[in-house]
Short mmCIF file of C-alpha atoms in Angstrom, two decimals:
data_model
loop_
_atom_site.label_atom_id
_atom_site.label_comp_id
_atom_site.label_asym_id
_atom_site.label_seq_id
_atom_site.Cartn_x
_atom_site.Cartn_y
_atom_site.Cartn_z
CA UNK A 1 -17.88 -16.82 -31.08
CA UNK A 2 -19.66 -17.26 -27.74
CA UNK A 3 -18.32 -15.27 -24.81
CA UNK A 4 -16.46 -17.44 -22.32
CA UNK A 5 -18.28 -17.70 -19.01
CA UNK A 6 -16.51 -20.60 -17.29
CA UNK A 7 -12.90 -20.70 -16.11
CA UNK A 8 -10.72 -22.87 -13.93
CA UNK A 9 -9.81 -19.93 -11.70
CA UNK A 10 -11.44 -16.53 -11.21
CA UNK A 11 -9.33 -13.78 -9.62
CA UNK A 12 -11.43 -10.91 -8.27
CA UNK A 13 -9.48 -7.66 -8.11
CA UNK A 14 -6.84 -6.55 -10.60
CA UNK A 15 -4.63 -4.65 -8.17
CA UNK A 16 -1.07 -5.53 -7.25
CA UNK A 17 -1.99 -8.93 -5.78
CA UNK A 18 -4.40 -9.83 -8.58
CA UNK A 19 -1.87 -9.07 -11.30
CA UNK A 20 0.71 -11.36 -9.71
CA UNK A 21 -1.73 -14.18 -9.04
CA UNK A 22 -3.44 -14.11 -12.45
CA UNK A 23 -0.09 -13.97 -14.23
CA UNK A 24 1.31 -16.92 -12.28
CA UNK A 25 -1.78 -19.02 -13.01
CA UNK A 26 -1.88 -18.03 -16.70
CA UNK A 27 1.77 -19.02 -17.11
CA UNK A 28 0.80 -22.57 -16.22
CA UNK A 29 -0.64 -23.01 -19.71
CA UNK A 30 -3.12 -25.78 -18.92
CA UNK A 31 -5.66 -23.79 -16.88
CA UNK A 32 -7.94 -20.89 -17.79
CA UNK A 33 -8.02 -17.73 -15.69
CA UNK A 34 -10.35 -14.73 -15.53
CA UNK A 35 -9.13 -11.53 -13.84
CA UNK A 36 -11.89 -9.08 -12.89
CA UNK A 37 -11.11 -5.41 -12.18
CA UNK A 38 -13.63 -2.66 -11.46
CA UNK A 39 -11.34 0.04 -12.89
CA UNK A 40 -9.83 0.44 -16.37
CA UNK A 41 -6.63 -0.82 -17.92
CA UNK A 42 -3.55 1.25 -17.06
CA UNK A 43 -3.50 3.11 -20.38
CA UNK A 44 -3.24 6.64 -19.00
CA UNK A 45 0.34 7.75 -19.84
CA UNK A 46 0.79 9.58 -16.54
CA UNK A 47 0.53 6.28 -14.66
CA UNK A 48 3.83 5.16 -16.14
CA UNK A 49 5.76 8.42 -15.66
CA UNK A 50 7.45 8.18 -12.28
CA UNK A 51 7.29 11.88 -11.45
CA UNK A 52 3.61 12.30 -12.34
CA UNK A 53 2.23 10.22 -9.48
CA UNK A 54 0.99 13.11 -7.26
CA UNK A 55 -1.39 14.14 -10.06
CA UNK A 56 -2.94 10.67 -10.22
CA UNK A 57 -4.73 11.22 -6.93
CA UNK A 58 -7.16 13.63 -8.59
CA UNK A 59 -8.04 11.22 -11.42
CA UNK A 60 -10.66 8.43 -11.69
CA UNK A 61 -7.97 5.78 -11.26
CA UNK A 62 -7.82 6.71 -7.57
CA UNK A 63 -10.64 5.95 -5.16
CA UNK A 64 -11.05 8.12 -2.08
CA UNK A 65 -12.69 6.06 0.64
CA UNK A 66 -13.76 7.88 3.80
CA UNK A 67 -14.18 6.39 7.23
CA UNK A 68 -16.87 7.33 9.70
CA UNK A 69 -16.03 10.33 11.91
CA UNK A 70 -13.16 9.14 14.08
CA UNK A 71 -13.18 10.14 17.76
CA UNK A 72 -9.43 9.48 17.94
CA UNK A 73 -8.91 12.22 15.31
CA UNK A 74 -11.16 14.80 16.90
CA UNK A 75 -14.25 13.57 15.06
CA UNK A 76 -13.00 13.92 11.51
CA UNK A 77 -13.04 11.03 9.01
CA UNK A 78 -9.95 9.30 7.66
CA UNK A 79 -9.40 9.53 3.90
CA UNK A 80 -7.91 6.33 2.42
CA UNK A 81 -6.57 6.42 -1.15
CA UNK A 82 -6.97 3.22 -3.14
CA UNK A 83 -6.07 2.31 -6.72
CA UNK A 84 -9.04 1.77 -9.05
CA UNK A 85 -7.09 0.57 -12.10
CA UNK A 86 -5.24 -2.52 -13.26
CA UNK A 87 -2.21 -2.63 -10.97
CA UNK A 88 -4.10 -1.01 -8.09
CA UNK A 89 -1.87 0.80 -5.64
CA UNK A 90 1.22 -0.25 -7.57
CA UNK A 91 -0.08 1.90 -10.45
CA UNK A 92 -0.77 5.06 -8.44
CA UNK A 93 1.47 4.97 -5.36
CA UNK A 94 4.76 6.62 -4.51
CA UNK A 95 6.93 3.64 -5.56
CA UNK A 96 8.98 3.30 -2.35
CA UNK A 97 10.44 -0.21 -2.14
CA UNK A 98 10.21 -1.34 1.47
CA UNK A 99 9.56 -4.95 2.52
CA UNK A 100 9.19 -4.57 6.27
CA UNK A 101 11.26 -5.95 9.11
CA UNK A 102 12.36 -9.52 9.78
CA UNK A 103 10.49 -9.31 13.09
CA UNK A 104 7.19 -8.46 11.31
CA UNK A 105 7.10 -11.80 9.55
CA UNK A 106 8.59 -13.73 12.44
CA UNK A 107 5.78 -12.28 14.59
CA UNK A 108 3.24 -13.54 12.02
CA UNK A 109 4.64 -17.03 12.54
CA UNK A 110 5.28 -16.94 16.29
CA UNK A 111 2.82 -14.50 17.88
CA UNK A 112 -0.05 -15.01 15.43
CA UNK A 113 0.47 -18.72 14.79
CA UNK A 114 1.02 -18.37 11.04
CA UNK A 115 3.59 -21.12 10.61
CA UNK A 116 5.28 -20.96 7.22
CA UNK A 117 5.01 -17.15 6.99
CA UNK A 118 8.20 -16.20 8.86
CA UNK A 119 10.87 -13.99 7.32
CA UNK A 120 12.95 -16.92 6.10
CA UNK A 121 9.85 -18.21 4.29
CA UNK A 122 9.19 -14.84 2.64
CA UNK A 123 12.76 -13.90 1.69
CA UNK A 124 13.00 -16.28 -1.30
CA UNK A 125 9.85 -14.71 -2.77
CA UNK A 126 11.16 -11.18 -2.28
CA UNK A 127 14.41 -12.16 -3.98
CA UNK A 128 12.79 -13.87 -6.96
CA UNK A 129 10.67 -10.78 -7.65
CA UNK A 130 13.69 -8.45 -7.88
CA UNK A 131 15.84 -7.34 -10.72
CA UNK A 132 17.91 -5.10 -8.48
CA UNK A 133 20.19 -2.71 -10.36
CA UNK A 134 22.71 -2.28 -7.50
CA UNK A 135 22.38 -4.98 -4.86
CA UNK A 136 23.19 -8.65 -5.43
CA UNK A 137 23.57 -10.60 -2.20
CA UNK A 138 21.74 -12.94 0.16
CA UNK A 139 18.90 -10.42 0.50
CA UNK A 140 18.41 -9.38 -3.13
CA UNK A 141 17.80 -10.85 -6.56
CA UNK A 142 18.83 -9.61 -9.98
CA UNK A 143 16.79 -11.59 -12.50
CA UNK A 144 13.19 -11.16 -11.37
CA UNK A 145 10.36 -9.37 -13.20
CA UNK A 146 10.49 -6.13 -11.16
CA UNK A 147 13.33 -3.67 -11.71
CA UNK A 148 14.23 -2.12 -8.36
CA UNK A 149 16.61 0.81 -8.67
CA UNK A 150 18.13 3.78 -6.92
CA UNK A 151 16.45 7.19 -7.37
CA UNK A 152 16.86 8.54 -10.91
CA UNK A 153 17.06 12.19 -9.86
CA UNK A 154 17.95 12.42 -6.16
CA UNK A 155 17.06 15.84 -4.81
CA UNK A 156 19.63 17.94 -2.92
CA UNK A 157 17.05 18.72 -0.22
CA UNK A 158 16.70 14.98 0.45
CA UNK A 159 20.49 14.67 0.60
CA UNK A 160 20.60 17.35 3.29
CA UNK A 161 17.79 15.62 5.20
CA UNK A 162 19.72 12.33 5.19
CA UNK A 163 22.81 14.08 6.52
CA UNK A 164 20.72 15.85 9.16
CA UNK A 165 19.22 12.57 10.39
CA UNK A 166 22.71 11.06 10.61
CA UNK A 167 23.91 14.15 12.51
CA UNK A 168 21.04 13.55 14.96
CA UNK A 169 22.35 10.04 15.68
CA UNK A 170 20.58 7.84 13.14
CA UNK A 171 22.96 5.38 11.48
CA UNK A 172 23.51 5.66 7.74
CA UNK A 173 22.19 2.85 5.55
CA UNK A 174 22.64 1.76 1.96
CA UNK A 175 19.82 -0.80 2.11
CA UNK A 176 16.50 -0.65 3.98
CA UNK A 177 15.74 -4.23 2.90
CA UNK A 178 18.92 -5.97 3.96
CA UNK A 179 20.29 -7.28 7.24
CA UNK A 180 18.69 -4.42 9.19
CA UNK A 181 16.09 -1.82 8.37
CA UNK A 182 17.27 0.92 10.74
CA UNK A 183 19.00 3.92 9.24
CA UNK A 184 18.77 7.02 7.06
CA UNK A 185 19.53 6.99 3.37
CA UNK A 186 18.29 6.88 -0.19
CA UNK A 187 15.34 4.61 -0.90
CA UNK A 188 15.28 2.04 -3.62
CA UNK A 189 12.18 2.43 -5.74
CA UNK A 190 9.75 0.62 -8.05
CA UNK A 191 10.95 2.64 -11.03
CA UNK A 192 13.62 2.39 -13.72
CA UNK A 193 14.77 5.10 -16.13
CA UNK A 194 11.80 7.21 -15.12
CA UNK A 195 9.20 4.48 -15.70
CA UNK A 196 7.00 3.05 -12.96
CA UNK A 197 7.48 -0.65 -12.26
CA UNK A 198 3.88 -1.60 -11.47
CA UNK A 199 2.54 -5.09 -10.91
CA UNK A 200 0.50 -4.62 -14.08
CA UNK A 201 3.55 -3.85 -16.18
CA UNK A 202 5.94 -6.34 -14.60
CA UNK A 203 3.71 -9.37 -14.04
CA UNK A 204 0.48 -9.09 -16.03
CA UNK A 205 1.52 -7.42 -19.29
CA UNK A 206 3.90 -10.22 -20.38
CA UNK A 207 1.01 -12.75 -20.32
CA UNK A 208 -1.86 -10.58 -21.58
CA UNK A 209 -1.94 -12.21 -25.00
CA UNK A 210 -2.12 -15.76 -23.69
CA UNK A 211 -5.33 -17.53 -24.65
CA UNK A 212 -5.58 -18.92 -21.13
CA UNK A 213 -6.11 -15.43 -19.64
CA UNK A 214 -9.21 -13.24 -19.85
CA UNK A 215 -9.11 -9.77 -18.30
CA UNK A 216 -12.46 -8.11 -17.58
CA UNK A 217 -12.21 -4.40 -16.69
CA UNK A 218 -14.87 -1.90 -15.68
CA UNK A 219 -16.76 -4.70 -13.92
CA UNK A 220 -18.12 -4.43 -10.39
CA UNK A 221 -18.57 -7.69 -8.52
CA UNK A 222 -22.01 -7.84 -6.92
CA UNK A 223 -21.53 -11.04 -4.94
CA UNK A 224 -20.24 -14.59 -5.09
CA UNK A 225 -22.60 -17.47 -5.60
CA UNK A 226 -22.37 -20.02 -2.81
CA UNK A 227 -23.90 -23.43 -3.56
CA UNK A 228 -24.10 -25.38 -0.35
CA UNK A 229 -20.69 -24.70 1.16
CA UNK A 230 -18.85 -24.01 -2.09
CA UNK A 231 -18.14 -20.79 -3.98
CA UNK A 232 -19.02 -21.54 -7.59
CA UNK A 233 -19.52 -18.27 -9.49
CA UNK A 234 -19.09 -14.52 -9.53
CA UNK A 235 -22.00 -12.20 -10.26
CA UNK A 236 -20.85 -8.91 -11.76
CA UNK A 237 -22.14 -5.80 -13.45
CA UNK A 238 -20.14 -4.76 -16.51
CA UNK A 239 -19.25 -1.24 -17.65
CA UNK A 240 -22.44 -1.08 -19.77
CA UNK A 241 -24.58 -1.94 -16.76
CA UNK A 242 -25.29 -5.50 -17.89
CA UNK A 243 -25.26 -8.42 -15.49
CA UNK A 244 -22.91 -11.35 -16.08
CA UNK A 245 -22.12 -14.56 -14.28
CA UNK A 246 -18.67 -16.15 -14.48
CA UNK A 247 -18.35 -19.69 -13.15
CA UNK A 248 -15.26 -21.23 -11.57
CA UNK A 249 -14.49 -24.88 -12.12
CA UNK A 250 -11.79 -24.94 -9.46
CA UNK A 251 -11.44 -21.86 -7.25
CA UNK A 252 -12.28 -18.18 -6.80
CA UNK A 253 -9.61 -15.95 -5.24
CA UNK A 254 -10.34 -12.49 -3.84
CA UNK A 255 -7.47 -10.04 -4.39
CA UNK A 256 -9.52 -6.87 -4.13
CA UNK A 257 -7.72 -5.43 -1.10
CA UNK A 258 -8.50 -4.82 2.55
CA UNK A 259 -11.60 -2.75 1.77
CA UNK A 260 -13.19 -4.52 -1.19
CA UNK A 261 -12.37 -8.16 -0.34
CA UNK A 262 -14.30 -8.18 2.97
CA UNK A 263 -17.10 -6.20 1.31
CA UNK A 264 -17.51 -8.90 -1.35
CA UNK A 265 -17.42 -11.64 1.28
CA UNK A 266 -20.16 -9.96 3.33
CA UNK A 267 -22.34 -9.26 0.27
CA UNK A 268 -22.03 -13.00 -0.44
CA UNK A 269 -23.23 -13.97 3.03
CA UNK A 270 -19.82 -14.62 4.58
CA UNK A 271 -19.37 -12.44 7.65
CA UNK A 272 -20.80 -11.62 11.07
CA UNK A 273 -24.25 -13.27 11.04
CA UNK A 274 -25.95 -10.60 13.15
CA UNK A 275 -24.82 -7.79 10.86
CA UNK A 276 -25.79 -9.70 7.72
CA UNK A 277 -29.22 -10.57 9.08
CA UNK A 278 -29.92 -6.92 9.89
CA UNK A 279 -29.18 -6.04 6.25
CA UNK A 280 -31.34 -8.82 4.85
CA UNK A 281 -28.39 -10.86 3.50
CA UNK A 282 -28.73 -14.64 3.67
CA UNK A 283 -25.93 -16.06 5.82
CA UNK A 284 -23.81 -18.65 4.05
CA UNK A 285 -21.14 -18.72 6.77
CA UNK A 286 -21.08 -16.94 10.11
CA UNK A 287 -17.57 -15.43 10.09
CA UNK A 288 -17.20 -12.68 12.72
CA UNK A 289 -13.62 -12.01 11.68
CA UNK A 290 -14.58 -10.61 8.27
CA UNK A 291 -14.07 -6.85 8.48
CA UNK A 292 -12.46 -6.99 11.92
CA UNK A 293 -8.78 -6.19 12.60
CA UNK A 294 -8.87 -3.14 10.30
CA UNK A 295 -5.67 -1.13 10.62
CA UNK A 296 -3.46 1.12 8.55
CA UNK A 297 -0.32 3.23 8.77
CA UNK A 298 -1.04 6.72 10.04
CA UNK A 299 1.31 9.63 10.29
CA UNK A 300 1.71 13.38 10.27
CA UNK A 301 3.56 15.62 7.81
CA UNK A 302 6.25 17.68 9.60
CA UNK A 303 6.82 20.56 7.19
CA UNK A 304 9.12 23.56 6.88
CA UNK A 305 9.61 26.35 4.38
CA UNK A 306 12.87 26.32 2.42
CA UNK A 307 15.09 29.37 2.00
CA UNK A 308 18.20 29.33 -0.16
CA UNK A 309 17.48 26.06 -1.98
CA UNK A 310 14.75 25.23 -4.47
CA UNK A 311 12.26 22.47 -3.81
CA UNK A 312 9.60 21.14 -6.19
CA UNK A 313 7.10 23.97 -5.86
CA UNK A 314 6.22 25.42 -9.27
CA UNK A 315 7.99 22.70 -11.24
CA UNK A 316 4.69 21.47 -12.71
CA UNK A 317 3.67 24.85 -14.13
CA UNK A 318 4.68 27.14 -16.99
CA UNK A 319 8.18 27.01 -18.44
CA UNK A 320 9.37 24.70 -15.70
CA UNK A 321 6.78 22.12 -16.71
CA UNK A 322 7.76 22.38 -20.38
CA UNK A 323 11.45 21.98 -19.56
CA UNK A 324 10.82 18.97 -17.34
CA UNK A 325 8.61 17.36 -19.99
CA UNK A 326 11.30 17.91 -22.64
CA UNK A 327 14.02 16.41 -20.43
CA UNK A 328 11.88 13.39 -19.75
CA UNK A 329 10.71 12.72 -23.31
CA UNK A 330 14.13 13.25 -24.89
CA UNK A 331 16.45 11.90 -22.23
CA UNK A 332 14.41 10.14 -19.48
CA UNK A 333 15.94 12.44 -16.90
CA UNK A 334 14.95 15.36 -14.69
CA UNK A 335 12.10 15.76 -12.25
CA UNK A 336 9.60 13.66 -14.20
CA UNK A 337 12.03 10.76 -13.94
CA UNK A 338 12.10 11.16 -10.16
CA UNK A 339 9.78 9.42 -7.70
CA UNK A 340 10.10 12.57 -5.51
CA UNK A 341 9.82 10.55 -2.27
CA UNK A 342 13.42 9.48 -2.78
CA UNK A 343 14.88 9.21 0.71
CA UNK A 344 13.95 8.58 4.30
CA UNK A 345 14.78 7.02 7.62
CA UNK A 346 13.59 4.15 9.79
CA UNK A 347 14.25 5.09 13.39
CA UNK A 348 14.07 3.36 16.76
CA UNK A 349 12.62 6.10 18.98
CA UNK A 350 12.39 3.92 22.11
CA UNK A 351 15.80 2.25 22.25
CA UNK A 352 14.17 -1.18 21.98
CA UNK A 353 16.31 -2.18 18.99
CA UNK A 354 13.37 -2.11 16.56
CA UNK A 355 12.57 0.90 14.32
CA UNK A 356 9.08 2.16 15.10
CA UNK A 357 8.88 5.36 13.01
CA UNK A 358 9.42 5.82 9.28
CA UNK A 359 10.26 9.22 7.78
CA UNK A 360 9.76 10.01 4.11
CA UNK A 361 11.80 13.03 2.95
CA UNK A 362 10.62 15.08 -0.02
CA UNK A 363 11.17 18.58 -1.41
CA UNK A 364 7.50 19.60 -1.28
CA UNK A 365 4.98 20.14 1.49
CA UNK A 366 1.55 18.48 1.30
CA UNK A 367 -1.41 20.29 2.76
CA UNK A 368 -2.92 19.07 5.99
CA UNK A 369 -6.18 17.10 6.11
CA UNK A 370 -9.10 18.89 4.43
CA UNK A 371 -6.85 21.83 3.51
CA UNK A 372 -6.22 23.35 0.07
CA UNK A 373 -2.93 22.74 -1.70
CA UNK A 374 -0.03 24.40 0.06
CA UNK A 375 1.90 26.71 -2.26
CA UNK A 376 5.41 27.75 -1.43
CA UNK A 377 8.96 26.49 -1.46
CA UNK A 378 8.91 23.87 1.28
CA UNK A 379 9.80 20.32 2.30
CA UNK A 380 8.27 17.50 4.31
CA UNK A 381 9.30 14.73 6.65
CA UNK A 382 6.26 12.46 6.62
CA UNK A 383 6.36 10.83 10.05
CA UNK A 384 4.62 7.44 10.20
CA UNK A 385 3.90 4.86 12.90
CA UNK A 386 5.39 1.57 11.69
CA UNK A 387 3.72 -1.00 13.98
CA UNK A 388 0.10 0.06 14.34
CA UNK A 389 -1.61 -1.10 17.54
CA UNK A 390 -5.00 0.54 17.02
CA UNK A 391 -7.69 -1.65 15.49
CA UNK A 392 -10.97 -0.81 13.80
CA UNK A 393 -13.71 -2.56 11.87
CA UNK A 394 -15.13 -2.46 8.37
CA UNK A 395 -18.78 -3.25 7.62
CA UNK A 396 -21.45 -2.90 4.97
CA UNK A 397 -23.53 0.23 4.69
CA UNK A 398 -26.35 -1.80 3.15
CA UNK A 399 -26.99 -4.97 1.18
CA UNK A 400 -26.74 -3.00 -2.07
CA UNK A 401 -23.38 -3.62 -3.79
CA UNK A 402 -23.45 -0.06 -5.17
CA UNK A 403 -23.25 1.39 -1.67
CA UNK A 404 -19.98 1.94 0.12
CA UNK A 405 -18.67 0.44 3.32
CA UNK A 406 -18.55 1.75 6.85
CA UNK A 407 -15.08 2.01 8.36
CA UNK A 408 -14.52 2.60 12.04
CA UNK A 409 -10.84 3.38 11.65
CA UNK A 410 -9.92 4.13 15.29
CA UNK A 411 -6.71 5.53 13.81
CA UNK A 412 -5.07 6.65 17.07
CA UNK A 413 -7.31 4.77 19.48
CA UNK A 414 -4.46 2.91 21.17
CA UNK A 415 -2.44 5.29 23.42
CA UNK A 416 0.78 3.62 22.25
CA UNK A 417 0.20 4.87 18.71
CA UNK A 418 -0.29 8.44 19.90
CA UNK A 419 2.87 8.17 22.02
CA UNK A 420 4.84 6.86 19.03
CA UNK A 421 3.68 9.72 16.84
CA UNK A 422 4.59 12.24 19.54
CA UNK A 423 8.12 10.83 19.69
CA UNK A 424 8.32 10.71 15.91
CA UNK A 425 7.31 14.35 15.45
CA UNK A 426 9.80 15.49 18.09
CA UNK A 427 12.53 13.49 16.35
CA UNK A 428 11.67 15.07 12.98
CA UNK A 429 12.06 18.49 14.56
CA UNK A 430 15.50 17.42 15.80
CA UNK A 431 16.42 16.52 12.23
CA UNK A 432 15.36 19.97 11.04
CA UNK A 433 17.65 21.51 13.65
CA UNK A 434 20.81 19.81 12.31
CA UNK A 435 23.35 20.92 9.77
CA UNK A 436 23.36 20.91 6.81
CA UNK A 437 19.56 21.15 6.69
CA UNK A 438 18.92 24.08 9.02
CA UNK A 439 21.04 26.36 6.80
CA UNK A 440 18.41 26.18 4.03
CA UNK A 441 15.26 26.50 6.14
CA UNK A 442 12.82 29.32 6.51
CA UNK A 443 9.95 29.26 8.98
CA UNK A 444 8.23 26.12 10.28
CA UNK A 445 4.81 25.25 8.88
CA UNK A 446 3.85 22.34 11.17
CA UNK A 447 4.27 21.94 14.07
CA UNK A 448 4.02 25.70 14.58
CA UNK A 449 6.88 27.57 16.19
CA UNK A 450 6.80 27.67 19.97
CA UNK A 451 4.49 24.68 20.40
CA UNK A 452 4.97 22.80 23.68
CA UNK A 453 5.72 19.28 22.44
CA UNK A 454 5.99 17.54 25.80
CA UNK A 455 3.94 14.45 26.57
CA UNK A 456 1.91 16.53 29.00
CA UNK A 457 0.91 19.09 26.36
CA UNK A 458 -2.78 18.81 25.49
CA UNK A 459 -2.22 21.28 22.66
CA UNK A 460 0.42 19.01 21.10
CA UNK A 461 -1.94 16.04 21.37
CA UNK A 462 -4.74 18.03 19.72
CA UNK A 463 -2.39 19.12 16.93
CA UNK A 464 -1.40 15.53 16.21
CA UNK A 465 -4.99 14.30 16.21
CA UNK A 466 -5.89 17.11 13.81
CA UNK A 467 -3.01 16.31 11.45
CA UNK A 468 -2.75 12.52 11.43
CA UNK A 469 -3.59 10.90 8.07
CA UNK A 470 -3.79 7.47 6.48
CA UNK A 471 -0.85 6.41 4.33
CA UNK A 472 -3.14 4.29 2.17
CA UNK A 473 -2.05 0.92 3.55
CA UNK A 474 -5.23 -0.66 4.99
CA UNK A 475 -4.71 -4.26 6.08
CA UNK A 476 -5.98 -7.09 8.21
CA UNK A 477 -9.71 -7.33 7.46
CA UNK A 478 -9.56 -10.99 6.34
CA UNK A 479 -6.90 -12.08 8.79
CA UNK A 480 -5.18 -15.42 8.27
CA UNK A 481 -4.42 -17.65 11.22
CA UNK A 482 -4.78 -21.11 12.76
CA UNK A 483 -7.64 -20.12 15.09
CA UNK A 484 -11.37 -20.35 14.47
CA UNK A 485 -11.76 -16.54 14.43
CA UNK A 486 -9.33 -16.14 11.52
CA UNK A 487 -11.03 -15.60 8.17
CA UNK A 488 -8.55 -17.76 6.23
CA UNK A 489 -6.32 -20.65 7.08
CA UNK A 490 -2.58 -20.59 6.45
CA UNK A 491 -3.08 -21.53 2.78
CA UNK A 492 -5.43 -18.54 2.53
CA UNK A 493 -8.58 -20.69 2.14
CA UNK A 494 -11.71 -19.06 3.54
CA UNK A 495 -12.89 -21.01 6.56
CA UNK A 496 -16.25 -22.70 6.13
CA UNK A 497 -16.41 -22.24 2.34
CA UNK A 498 -14.81 -24.51 -0.23
CA UNK A 499 -13.27 -23.22 -3.46
CA UNK A 500 -12.58 -19.72 -2.11
CA UNK A 501 -9.40 -17.94 -0.99
CA UNK A 502 -8.25 -14.42 -0.17
CA UNK A 503 -4.74 -13.35 -1.20
CA UNK A 504 -4.05 -9.66 -0.59
CA UNK A 505 -3.12 -7.26 2.22
CA UNK A 506 -6.35 -8.08 4.04
CA UNK A 507 -4.91 -11.42 5.21
CA UNK A 508 -2.02 -9.81 7.12
CA UNK A 509 -2.54 -10.48 10.83
CA UNK A 510 -0.48 -7.36 11.57
CA UNK A 511 0.73 -4.63 9.26
CA UNK A 512 4.35 -4.71 8.11
CA UNK A 513 6.79 -1.99 9.12
CA UNK A 514 6.89 0.08 5.96
CA UNK A 515 5.13 0.26 2.62
CA UNK A 516 2.90 -2.77 2.06
CA UNK A 517 3.35 -3.40 -1.68
CA UNK A 518 6.28 -5.82 -1.52
CA UNK A 519 4.61 -7.98 1.12
CA UNK A 520 1.33 -7.97 -0.82
CA UNK A 521 3.08 -9.15 -3.99
CA UNK A 522 4.72 -11.93 -2.00
CA UNK A 523 1.41 -13.03 -0.45
CA UNK A 524 -0.16 -13.31 -3.91
CA UNK A 525 2.83 -15.22 -5.27
CA UNK A 526 2.67 -17.71 -2.42
CA UNK A 527 -1.08 -18.12 -3.00
CA UNK A 528 -0.28 -19.03 -6.60
CA UNK A 529 2.16 -21.67 -5.34
CA UNK A 530 -0.59 -23.16 -3.16
CA UNK A 531 -3.15 -23.16 -5.98
CA UNK A 532 -0.78 -24.73 -8.47
CA UNK A 533 0.19 -27.42 -5.98
CA UNK A 534 -3.48 -28.33 -5.73
#
């Protein structure tokens, strides 16, 4: 039987967005769909065990992409973790369920001109994705494909951190995705009974056996073929090194994420003409916005040793590891059933009425940038800027698809981001100073004891620049909008090229306030609506 090489739709990138989009199209029944992913299928058992996710970052399913040396971080590069597996970030990430704020999406519509992308337009998509195990109201659904649940094994350290934040004046919340985001409390998570709820498992797996769907893994897209002004085919290199061409009868959709989607566009001649000419790439469409507007969530880990209560240190070794494995295999309980990042807070540090800093509480302490693993009984309050103002740019290193990209991250280039992180770190230290958390603390790890944390302190600024890290949420590099500089229009069609769309986090004009997975799934689902209408 001859190998199929022509499809109605080709979806490039099998991450969270690609799984949703390919599944929606395949469900139609009367169209053929190819989904191309450069990584493998999600067969590694650890991917599906909620508590194993920190170990995934050292495996081939995780890409580590490094920026150029960043002057705003003292000249060190930013490390950005990306999923390289079916499901993408939804298969390797920390599983926190956070949609963002109403104002994020209303700003898309009002400030950025993206009519039809306001919160009230997005809410029905969020609701139809959910099978929420606790909440059933105007903000939540209960019969969707994704089980959203409360933490399976909430940690007592996180409970104390919640109480400490409330003691410091943060309101308590039972729902970060309801009427308001502000508050401290337990997260809801993309996990159920200790199993990860990835986009691959929830959306793609139910349709894998349909004859209308072909999934190609281990395949690296070299470029798109542009005939005249139309995208007609995808050139790829398969896992054996062979070259293949897949043709699209109707449309090609890029869902490869904020790093790979603009890379593929530029390799195909869609991007800033001057840059493409210098690399010897024929220009199909001069699109200066491709690769621009790069931004991400950045934050710093405020960490403290524990004394008198046990965190997660040592639970993955020796007898502890065997006990936790037994509890999980036999009963789906214990630490391997936990997502570990089980609680947090969204805090308004300016009094403006809008939370601007997110805190993730966990009973372990990550090492700082470029530092070895930190051993010891400790905890963290990961302190993250929610509305990033700094902007960078992504470009090609060369015209060779095998080469990486250049990223000028400019992580803390905007003074407002540095000021937000200063306030956020000071607030985290206030949390640590409240009962009932301070009763179980040892010595501080970072910031160090005695540090002057005033706005005037150059030492504090240097400490923050040395500690700030990406949270793995790059966005914006194929921005949608009504203006000529936007890469896509409001139906996510690439300007200047027919038969081509982008439908992933790269189209966000501004990053959402919180983890980006839920918004990315919704973008892909709405792209499917647009394609099926056509």
